[in-house]
Amino acid sequence: MADSRDPFLAELERRGVSRRGFLGFCGTMATVLALPRSVGAQIAEAIETQEKPTLVWLEFQDCAGNSEAFLRAGRPTTADIILDTLSVDYHETIMAAAGHRAEENLDRVVREKAGGYIAVVEGSIPTGANGAYCTIGGRSALDIARRVCGGAAATIAIGTCATFGGLPAAAPNPTGALSVADAVPGVKNLINLPACPANAENLVAVVVYYLTFGRFPALDRYRRPMFAYGKSIHDNCERRAHYDAGQYVENWGDEGHRLGYCLYKMGCKGPVCYQNCPNVGWNESTNWPIGCGHPCIGCAEPDFWDKMTPFYSHVAGFPGFGLHSNVDRVGLLATAGVAAAFAAHGFVQLGKRWMSSGKHSEATEASAEQKGETS
Ligand code: SF4
Ligand code: SF4
């Protein structure tokens, strides 16, 4: 007998996700999107009822880390199921079709769904040697990106290679690698999701936002969604209190490291890197790099391979960062401020002990005598 329930809810149930679990996920998505948790009900309705968009996933000059992150689930989660229910008509790494059959799928989407599909681009686009460094089905990555992104309703550049050029574009950039924005200028509704790799939760959140509101979320000057890249790692870091208190790890494995002190002196780029890692976490929120005791290496920022290295040192020359930068001064001032506060607190405690010992009245009387105030 045919299953008359909503196909999406039936799929959730088949994979062991309860309705309560689904609603919890929608509330969490609202939180990730920096919306009131009550918007979760609206998100749930949209996910259940909206037709899922067709998505084509192009992969160019990269390590496939973003595809890995996309496919990462150790157990099926609601997010995976939502991504699974998207109509992914072309994805070189996971599709069963190969050769001409696969390329025909891509051509069909571009032809028949012009202006109505979402293109996801992973990897940078090499432009040297007329694009010969990366060709698929006899066409260069540059030609494919122009044709596919040119006809898409929106393009999501995923990972730092697609958004900023990444490792392939690091000096000396032998292949002339460019980001999507630079290789295909003027592409409609371009959304950048940088990081190495991008967090799949943020990709799901963009799709959920689109399904719920029929438009894409607000972007910053690098075309990154504000909900995910609006605050620095440093703003929300769980070690921030140690930074403010001037408590730093000085060497790997020292007492400060064991106590979870701030990693700034070990080269942490959290003060100049913007992403929601502290809030969203990685691997189903199991943990995140700084939570594991490793500094942020700034993977979500432009040119991070060139500008954020060496990873375990302060880097001079990066705007707002490096020795004698504002951040260092803030750290020093914060440390000085804390020291002053401790000193003041110490004086207060000393004063209290002093008063309770009776020396206060002796000293007050002596002082009054000197001023001729005693009768
Ligand atoms: S410097 Fe790094 S470890 Fe320290 S508080 Fe900032 S982000 Fe966290
Ligand atoms: S903590 Fe920093 S380096 Fe690590 S994933 Fe987040 S943005 Fe990238």
PDB file of C-alpha atoms and ligand atoms in Angstrom, residues 233-234 237 239-240 243 262-264 268 270-271 290, ligand 1:
ATOM      1  CA  ILE A 233      36.508  33.625  16.437  1.00  0.00           C
ATOM      2  CA  HIS A 234      37.957  35.759  19.246  1.00  0.00           C
ATOM      3  CA  CYS A 237      35.986  32.024  22.003  1.00  0.00           C
ATOM      4  CA  ARG A 239      39.230  30.957  26.111  1.00  0.00           C
ATOM      5  CA  ARG A 240      38.461  34.675  25.857  1.00  0.00           C
ATOM      6  CA  TYR A 243      42.972  36.357  27.036  1.00  0.00           C
ATOM      7  CA  CYS A 262      44.483  31.502  25.590  1.00  0.00           C
ATOM      8  CA  LEU A 263      46.482  30.375  22.518  1.00  0.00           C
ATOM      9  CA  TYR A 264      47.262  33.875  21.273  1.00  0.00           C
ATOM     10  CA  CYS A 268      46.197  32.001  17.219  1.00  0.00           C
ATOM     11  CA  GLY A 270      41.174  34.083  16.110  1.00  0.00           C
ATOM     12  CA  PRO A 271      41.262  37.872  16.589  1.00  0.00           C
ATOM     13  CA  ILE A 290      40.567  25.807  19.845  1.00  0.00           C
TER      14      ILE A 290
HETATM   15  S1  SF4 B   1      43.479  34.620  20.856  1.00  0.00           S
HETATM   16 FE1  SF4 B   1      42.615  32.684  20.086  1.00  0.00          FE
HETATM   17  S2  SF4 B   1      42.550  31.271  21.873  1.00  0.00           S
HETATM   18 FE2  SF4 B   1      42.837  33.369  22.645  1.00  0.00          FE
HETATM   19  S3  SF4 B   1      40.763  34.087  23.119  1.00  0.00           S
HETATM   20 FE3  SF4 B   1      41.257  34.807  21.034  1.00  0.00          FE
HETATM   21  S4  SF4 B   1      40.478  33.237  19.665  1.00  0.00           S
HETATM   22 FE4  SF4 B   1      40.558  32.314  21.726  1.00  0.00          FE
END
